[in-house]
């Protein structure tokens, strides 16, 4: 049996867990290490530094290359300094030398060599780049031509030299050389502002309002008359050629127009609706109020969210009435024609894509979901979207 306080070794592999007492001579002497420690515990031994940390410390200790305090000036800076100091334009001299060398080489070439070199350049270089080079050459030629004209300083010096004496040999006004063509258009001479008395009020209801507006207030402003055509009312010929003319006997299903509540608008009624109701737009028939299904399908693909919201809302109401049978019983000619227009224009696929978006305009997504719910609620869930291998109804 072991004595209390005596150290022993326990063999766990033995069947009876026999223990063997340890002699005092075998035990390590920890008195020296404990005596040197202030806390009575063995001191911590430093571990060896890893190779990665040694490389990192060596990299941080290495001095960084300092920025050069003296920067050599560039050739362009030297040329500018020399030209400013001695009054010599080295860039112009270099251009003149290059131009003389090019002219000398071209003079030594035959006509066949010139044509061959030109064809090689046209074949290897980009045509747009060649066009820019030709324009630049024309600009340089114009600059050289303008350099032949006396400057304001030279003219002033000549006038000071002449003094008050008149030159009898001077050419008359009719003999002066004409300025180069196109120089007058490059100058803009401001005109004094017009007085308030010159402006007269215009009548917006006058048929000639657009023409008078331009001629009276903007006489010098260039304009394109075709860009203002949408401001003018349709002519009588355009109204007669309209697809929704009340005088016609039959109408296409794609030309039928609907209001904001999804109700079908009669041709005669579409001409009597006031423009303040917001049903007029710059479509195929600007005089007729309402929206057709192709126009709504086009607005449903717009990049403006407010146009998409309006199209989704109106399409949902039209599809609800169409599925409920407001435009005829199922299988009737008008209902089948309207469903064929919907299946051809595919506005339902657009609204489904809008409703399945993870991000985007929240109002447009909400209106698309509402339109799809109205389409299902009206009972037209089995029409409007073509199935695989299904053709459009005639």
Coordinates of C-alpha atoms in Angstrom, one line a residue:
X1 CA 0.0 0.0 0.0
X2 CA 1.3 3.4 -0.8
X3 CA 2.1 5.9 1.9
X4 CA 0.1 9.1 1.8
X5 CA 1.9 11.8 -0.2
X6 CA 4.0 9.1 -1.9
X7 CA 4.2 9.2 -5.7
X8 CA 3.3 6.1 -7.7
X9 CA 2.7 4.9 -11.2
X10 CA -0.7 3.3 -12.0
X11 CA -0.9 0.7 -14.8
X12 CA -4.3 0.9 -16.3
X13 CA -3.7 -2.1 -18.6
X14 CA -3.2 -4.4 -15.6
X15 CA -6.2 -6.5 -14.6
X16 CA -6.0 -5.4 -10.9
X17 CA -4.8 -1.9 -11.6
X18 CA -1.5 -2.5 -9.8
X19 CA 0.5 0.6 -8.9
X20 CA 4.2 0.9 -8.5
X21 CA 5.7 3.3 -6.0
X22 CA 8.3 5.7 -7.4
X23 CA 11.6 6.3 -5.7
X24 CA 12.6 9.8 -4.7
X25 CA 15.8 9.5 -6.8
X26 CA 13.8 8.9 -10.0
X27 CA 11.6 12.1 -9.6
X28 CA 12.9 15.2 -11.3
X29 CA 14.1 18.0 -9.0
X30 CA 11.8 21.0 -9.6
X31 CA 13.0 23.0 -6.7
X32 CA 15.6 25.0 -8.7
X33 CA 13.0 26.0 -11.4
X34 CA 10.4 26.9 -8.8
X35 CA 12.8 28.9 -6.8
X36 CA 13.8 31.0 -9.8
X37 CA 10.1 31.8 -10.6
X38 CA 8.4 34.6 -8.8
X39 CA 4.9 33.1 -8.9
X40 CA 5.9 29.6 -8.0
X41 CA 5.0 28.2 -11.4
X42 CA 7.5 27.2 -14.2
X43 CA 8.4 30.0 -16.5
X44 CA 7.1 30.2 -20.1
X45 CA 9.5 29.0 -22.7
X46 CA 9.6 30.9 -26.0
X47 CA 8.7 28.9 -29.0
X48 CA 10.8 29.0 -32.2
X49 CA 9.8 31.6 -34.8
X50 CA 8.3 30.2 -38.0
X51 CA 9.9 30.7 -41.4
X52 CA 6.8 32.7 -42.6
X53 CA 7.1 35.1 -39.7
X54 CA 10.8 35.5 -40.2
X55 CA 10.3 36.5 -43.9
X56 CA 7.5 38.9 -42.9
X57 CA 9.7 40.6 -40.3
X58 CA 12.5 40.8 -42.8
X59 CA 10.2 42.4 -45.3
X60 CA 8.9 45.0 -42.9
X61 CA 12.4 45.9 -41.7
X62 CA 13.8 46.4 -45.2
X63 CA 13.9 50.1 -46.0
X64 CA 11.4 51.2 -48.6
X65 CA 12.8 52.8 -51.8
X66 CA 12.4 56.5 -51.4
X67 CA 10.8 58.5 -54.2
X68 CA 13.3 60.3 -56.4
X69 CA 13.8 63.8 -55.4
X70 CA 14.9 64.9 -58.9
X71 CA 12.8 64.2 -61.9
X72 CA 14.4 64.6 -65.3
X73 CA 12.4 66.9 -67.6
X74 CA 10.7 65.5 -70.6
X75 CA 11.8 66.3 -74.2
X76 CA 8.6 68.4 -74.7
X77 CA 9.3 70.5 -71.5
X78 CA 12.9 71.1 -72.7
X79 CA 11.7 72.2 -76.2
X80 CA 9.2 74.5 -74.6
X81 CA 11.8 76.0 -72.3
X82 CA 14.3 76.5 -75.1
X83 CA 11.7 78.0 -77.4
X84 CA 10.5 80.4 -74.7
X85 CA 14.1 81.5 -73.8
X86 CA 15.6 81.9 -77.2
X87 CA 12.5 82.6 -79.3
X88 CA 12.8 79.4 -81.3
X89 CA 9.8 77.2 -82.0
X90 CA 11.3 73.8 -82.1
X91 CA 8.0 72.1 -82.7
X92 CA 7.3 74.1 -85.8
X93 CA 10.8 73.5 -87.1
X94 CA 10.4 69.8 -86.5
X95 CA 7.0 69.8 -88.3
X96 CA 8.6 71.7 -91.2
X97 CA 11.5 69.3 -91.5
X98 CA 9.1 66.3 -91.5
X99 CA 6.9 68.0 -94.1
X100 CA 10.0 68.7 -96.3
X101 CA 11.2 65.2 -96.0
X102 CA 7.7 63.8 -96.9
X103 CA 7.5 66.1 -99.9
X104 CA 10.9 65.1 -101.1
X105 CA 10.1 61.4 -100.8
X106 CA 6.8 61.9 -102.7
X107 CA 8.6 63.9 -105.4
X108 CA 11.0 61.0 -105.9
X109 CA 8.2 58.5 -106.2
X110 CA 6.5 57.7 -109.5
X111 CA 2.7 57.9 -110.0
X112 CA 2.5 54.1 -109.8
X113 CA 4.4 54.1 -106.5
X114 CA 2.1 56.8 -105.1
X115 CA -1.1 54.9 -106.1
X116 CA 0.4 51.7 -104.7
X117 CA 1.2 53.3 -101.4
X118 CA -2.2 55.0 -101.2
X119 CA -4.0 51.7 -101.9
X120 CA -1.9 50.0 -99.2
X121 CA -2.8 52.6 -96.6
X122 CA -6.5 52.4 -97.5
X123 CA -6.4 48.7 -97.1
X124 CA -4.5 48.5 -93.8
X125 CA -5.9 51.5 -92.0
X126 CA -9.3 52.1 -90.6
X127 CA -11.5 54.1 -93.0
X128 CA -12.7 56.3 -90.1
X129 CA -9.1 57.0 -89.1
X130 CA -8.2 57.9 -92.7
X131 CA -11.2 60.3 -92.9
X132 CA -10.1 62.0 -89.7
X133 CA -6.6 62.4 -91.1
X134 CA -8.0 64.0 -94.3
X135 CA -10.1 66.4 -92.3
X136 CA -7.1 67.3 -90.2
X137 CA -5.1 68.0 -93.4
X138 CA -7.9 70.3 -94.6
X139 CA -7.8 72.2 -91.3
X140 CA -4.0 72.6 -91.6
X141 CA -4.4 74.0 -95.2
X142 CA -7.1 76.4 -94.0
X143 CA -4.7 77.6 -91.2
X144 CA -1.9 78.1 -93.7
X145 CA -4.3 80.1 -95.9
X146 CA -5.4 82.3 -93.0
X147 CA -1.7 82.9 -92.1
X148 CA -1.3 84.7 -95.4
X149 CA -3.7 87.4 -94.3
X150 CA -2.2 90.2 -92.2
X151 CA -2.9 90.2 -88.5
X152 CA -4.4 93.0 -86.5
X153 CA -0.9 93.9 -85.2
X154 CA 0.6 94.1 -88.7
X155 CA -2.3 96.3 -89.9
X156 CA -1.9 98.6 -86.9
X157 CA 1.9 98.9 -87.6
X158 CA 1.2 99.7 -91.2
X159 CA -1.3 102.4 -90.3
X160 CA 1.1 103.9 -87.8
X161 CA 3.9 103.9 -90.4
X162 CA 1.7 105.7 -93.0
X163 CA 0.5 108.3 -90.5
X164 CA -1.9 110.8 -91.9
X165 CA -0.7 110.4 -95.5
X166 CA -3.1 108.7 -97.9
X167 CA -1.8 106.1 -100.3
X168 CA -2.9 107.0 -103.8
X169 CA -2.1 103.5 -105.0
X170 CA -4.3 101.8 -102.5
X171 CA -7.0 99.6 -104.0
X172 CA -10.6 100.7 -103.7
X173 CA -13.3 98.8 -101.8
X174 CA -14.4 97.0 -104.9
X175 CA -10.8 95.8 -105.5
X176 CA -10.3 94.3 -102.0
X177 CA -9.9 90.5 -102.0
X178 CA -13.0 88.7 -100.8
X179 CA -12.8 86.8 -97.6
X180 CA -12.7 83.0 -97.8
X181 CA -16.1 81.3 -98.2
X182 CA -17.8 80.1 -95.1
X183 CA -16.0 82.5 -92.7
X184 CA -19.1 84.6 -92.1
X185 CA -21.0 81.6 -90.7
X186 CA -18.3 80.9 -88.1
X187 CA -18.9 84.3 -86.4
X188 CA -21.8 85.1 -84.2
X189 CA -22.7 88.8 -83.8
X190 CA -25.1 89.4 -80.9
X191 CA -28.2 91.4 -81.6
X192 CA -29.8 93.9 -79.2
X193 CA -32.8 92.6 -77.3
X194 CA -36.2 93.4 -78.6
X195 CA -38.6 95.7 -76.7
X196 CA -41.7 94.5 -75.0
X197 CA -43.9 96.4 -77.4
X198 CA -42.7 94.2 -80.3
X199 CA -44.3 91.1 -78.7
X200 CA -48.0 90.5 -79.4
X201 CA -50.2 87.9 -77.7
X202 CA -50.9 84.8 -79.7
X203 CA -54.1 82.7 -79.7
X204 CA -53.3 79.0 -79.1
X205 CA -56.6 78.0 -80.8
X206 CA -55.5 79.7 -84.0
X207 CA -54.6 77.1 -86.7
X208 CA -51.5 79.1 -87.6
X209 CA -50.4 79.3 -83.9
X210 CA -47.3 77.2 -84.5
X211 CA -46.1 79.1 -87.5
X212 CA -46.7 82.5 -85.9
X213 CA -45.0 81.3 -82.7
X214 CA -41.8 80.5 -84.6
X215 CA -41.9 83.5 -86.9
X216 CA -42.6 86.1 -84.2
X217 CA -40.7 84.8 -81.2
X218 CA -38.0 82.6 -82.7
X219 CA -37.3 83.9 -86.2
X220 CA -33.6 83.0 -86.3
X221 CA -33.8 79.6 -84.6
X222 CA -33.4 76.7 -87.0
X223 CA -36.1 74.1 -86.7
X224 CA -37.5 71.0 -88.3
X225 CA -41.3 71.3 -89.1
X226 CA -41.7 67.5 -88.8
X227 CA -40.8 67.6 -85.1
X228 CA -43.8 69.8 -84.3
X229 CA -46.4 67.8 -86.3
X230 CA -47.7 66.1 -83.2
X231 CA -48.9 69.5 -81.9
X232 CA -51.2 70.0 -84.8
X233 CA -54.7 68.5 -85.1
X234 CA -55.2 65.8 -87.7
X235 CA -56.5 66.9 -91.0
X236 CA -59.8 65.9 -92.6
X237 CA -58.0 63.4 -94.9
X238 CA -56.3 61.8 -91.9
X239 CA -59.6 61.5 -90.1
X240 CA -61.2 59.8 -93.1
X241 CA -58.3 57.3 -93.4
X242 CA -58.6 56.5 -89.7
X243 CA -59.1 52.8 -88.7
X244 CA -61.8 53.9 -86.2
X245 CA -63.8 56.2 -88.5
X246 CA -67.5 56.0 -87.6
X247 CA -68.4 55.9 -91.3
X248 CA -66.9 52.4 -91.8
X249 CA -69.0 49.3 -91.9
X250 CA -66.6 46.9 -90.1
X251 CA -63.6 47.3 -87.8
X252 CA -60.6 45.1 -87.0
X253 CA -60.4 43.7 -83.5
X254 CA -57.0 45.3 -83.1
X255 CA -58.5 48.7 -83.8
X256 CA -61.2 48.5 -81.1
X257 CA -60.6 51.1 -78.3
X258 CA -61.2 50.8 -74.5
X259 CA -61.6 53.2 -71.7
X260 CA -59.9 53.2 -68.3
X261 CA -62.7 51.1 -66.8
X262 CA -62.2 48.4 -69.5
X263 CA -65.4 49.3 -71.3
X264 CA -65.5 49.2 -75.1
X265 CA -65.8 52.7 -76.6
X266 CA -67.9 53.1 -79.8
X267 CA -66.3 54.9 -82.8
X268 CA -68.7 57.8 -82.7
X269 CA -68.4 58.2 -79.0
X270 CA -64.5 58.2 -79.2
X271 CA -64.7 61.4 -81.3
X272 CA -67.0 63.1 -78.8
X273 CA -65.0 62.4 -75.6
X274 CA -63.3 65.5 -74.2
X275 CA -59.5 65.5 -74.2
X276 CA -59.5 66.4 -70.5
X277 CA -60.4 62.8 -69.7
X278 CA -56.9 61.7 -70.7
X279 CA -57.9 59.1 -73.3
X280 CA -56.3 60.9 -76.2
X281 CA -52.7 60.2 -77.1
X282 CA -50.3 60.4 -80.1
X283 CA -51.0 57.0 -81.5
X284 CA -52.2 55.9 -84.9
X285 CA -55.6 57.7 -84.5
X286 CA -55.0 60.8 -82.3
X287 CA -58.6 62.0 -82.8
X288 CA -60.1 58.9 -81.3
X289 CA -60.2 58.5 -77.6
X290 CA -59.2 55.2 -75.9
X291 CA -56.5 52.6 -76.1
X292 CA -56.3 49.5 -78.3
X293 CA -54.9 46.2 -77.2
X294 CA -51.7 46.5 -79.3
X295 CA -51.1 50.0 -77.9
X296 CA -51.5 48.7 -74.3
X297 CA -49.2 45.8 -75.1
X298 CA -46.6 48.3 -76.3
X299 CA -47.0 50.5 -73.2
X300 CA -46.6 47.3 -71.0
X301 CA -43.1 47.0 -72.4
X302 CA -42.2 50.6 -71.7
X303 CA -39.1 51.5 -69.6
X304 CA -41.2 54.1 -67.7
X305 CA -42.9 52.6 -64.7
X306 CA -46.0 55.0 -64.8
X307 CA -46.8 53.9 -68.4
X308 CA -46.5 50.2 -67.4
X309 CA -48.8 50.7 -64.4
X310 CA -51.5 52.3 -66.5
X311 CA -51.2 49.6 -69.2
X312 CA -51.4 46.8 -66.6
X313 CA -54.4 48.3 -64.9
X314 CA -56.3 48.8 -68.1
X315 CA -55.4 45.4 -69.5
X316 CA -56.6 43.7 -66.3
X317 CA -60.0 45.3 -66.5
X318 CA -60.3 44.5 -70.2
X319 CA -59.4 40.9 -69.6
X320 CA -61.8 40.6 -66.7
X321 CA -64.7 41.9 -68.9
X322 CA -63.6 39.7 -71.8
X323 CA -63.5 36.6 -69.7
X324 CA -66.9 37.4 -68.0
X325 CA -68.6 37.7 -71.4
X326 CA -69.3 41.4 -71.6
X327 CA -68.2 41.4 -75.3
X328 CA -70.2 38.3 -76.3
X329 CA -70.6 34.7 -75.3
X330 CA -67.8 32.3 -75.3
X331 CA -67.1 31.2 -78.8
X332 CA -68.7 34.3 -80.4
X333 CA -66.9 36.1 -83.3
X334 CA -66.0 39.3 -81.3
X335 CA -64.7 37.4 -78.3
X336 CA -62.6 35.0 -80.3
X337 CA -61.2 37.9 -82.3
X338 CA -60.2 39.8 -79.1
X339 CA -58.6 36.7 -77.6
X340 CA -56.6 36.2 -80.8
X341 CA -55.3 39.8 -80.6
X342 CA -54.3 39.2 -76.9
X343 CA -52.5 36.0 -77.8
X344 CA -50.7 37.6 -80.7
X345 CA -49.5 40.7 -78.7
X346 CA -48.6 38.6 -75.6
X347 CA -49.3 41.2 -72.8
X348 CA -50.0 38.4 -70.3
X349 CA -46.4 37.1 -70.7
X350 CA -45.1 40.6 -70.0
X351 CA -47.3 40.9 -66.9
X352 CA -46.2 37.5 -65.6
X353 CA -42.5 38.5 -66.0
X354 CA -43.2 41.7 -64.1
X355 CA -45.0 39.9 -61.3
X356 CA -42.1 37.3 -60.9
X357 CA -39.5 40.0 -60.5
X358 CA -37.5 39.9 -57.3
X359 CA -36.7 43.6 -57.5
X360 CA -37.9 46.6 -59.5
X361 CA -40.8 49.0 -59.3
X362 CA -43.1 48.0 -56.5
X363 CA -46.2 49.7 -58.0
X364 CA -45.7 48.1 -61.4
X365 CA -45.4 44.7 -59.8
X366 CA -48.5 45.2 -57.7
X367 CA -50.5 46.3 -60.8
X368 CA -49.3 43.3 -62.8
X369 CA -50.3 40.9 -60.0
X370 CA -53.8 42.6 -59.8
X371 CA -54.2 42.4 -63.6
X372 CA -53.4 38.6 -63.6
X373 CA -55.8 38.1 -60.7
X374 CA -58.6 39.9 -62.7
X375 CA -57.8 37.7 -65.7
X376 CA -58.3 34.6 -63.6
X377 CA -61.3 36.0 -61.7
X378 CA -63.1 36.8 -65.0
X379 CA -62.9 33.2 -66.1
X380 CA -60.5 33.7 -68.9
X381 CA -57.6 31.8 -67.4
X382 CA -57.6 29.2 -70.1
X383 CA -57.3 31.8 -72.9
X384 CA -54.7 34.6 -73.5
X385 CA -51.6 32.5 -73.3
X386 CA -50.7 30.0 -76.1
X387 CA -49.8 26.5 -75.1
X388 CA -46.9 24.7 -76.7
X389 CA -47.5 23.8 -80.4
X390 CA -50.8 25.8 -80.3
X391 CA -51.6 28.2 -83.1
X392 CA -53.4 31.5 -83.1
X393 CA -57.1 31.4 -83.6
X394 CA -58.3 32.8 -86.9

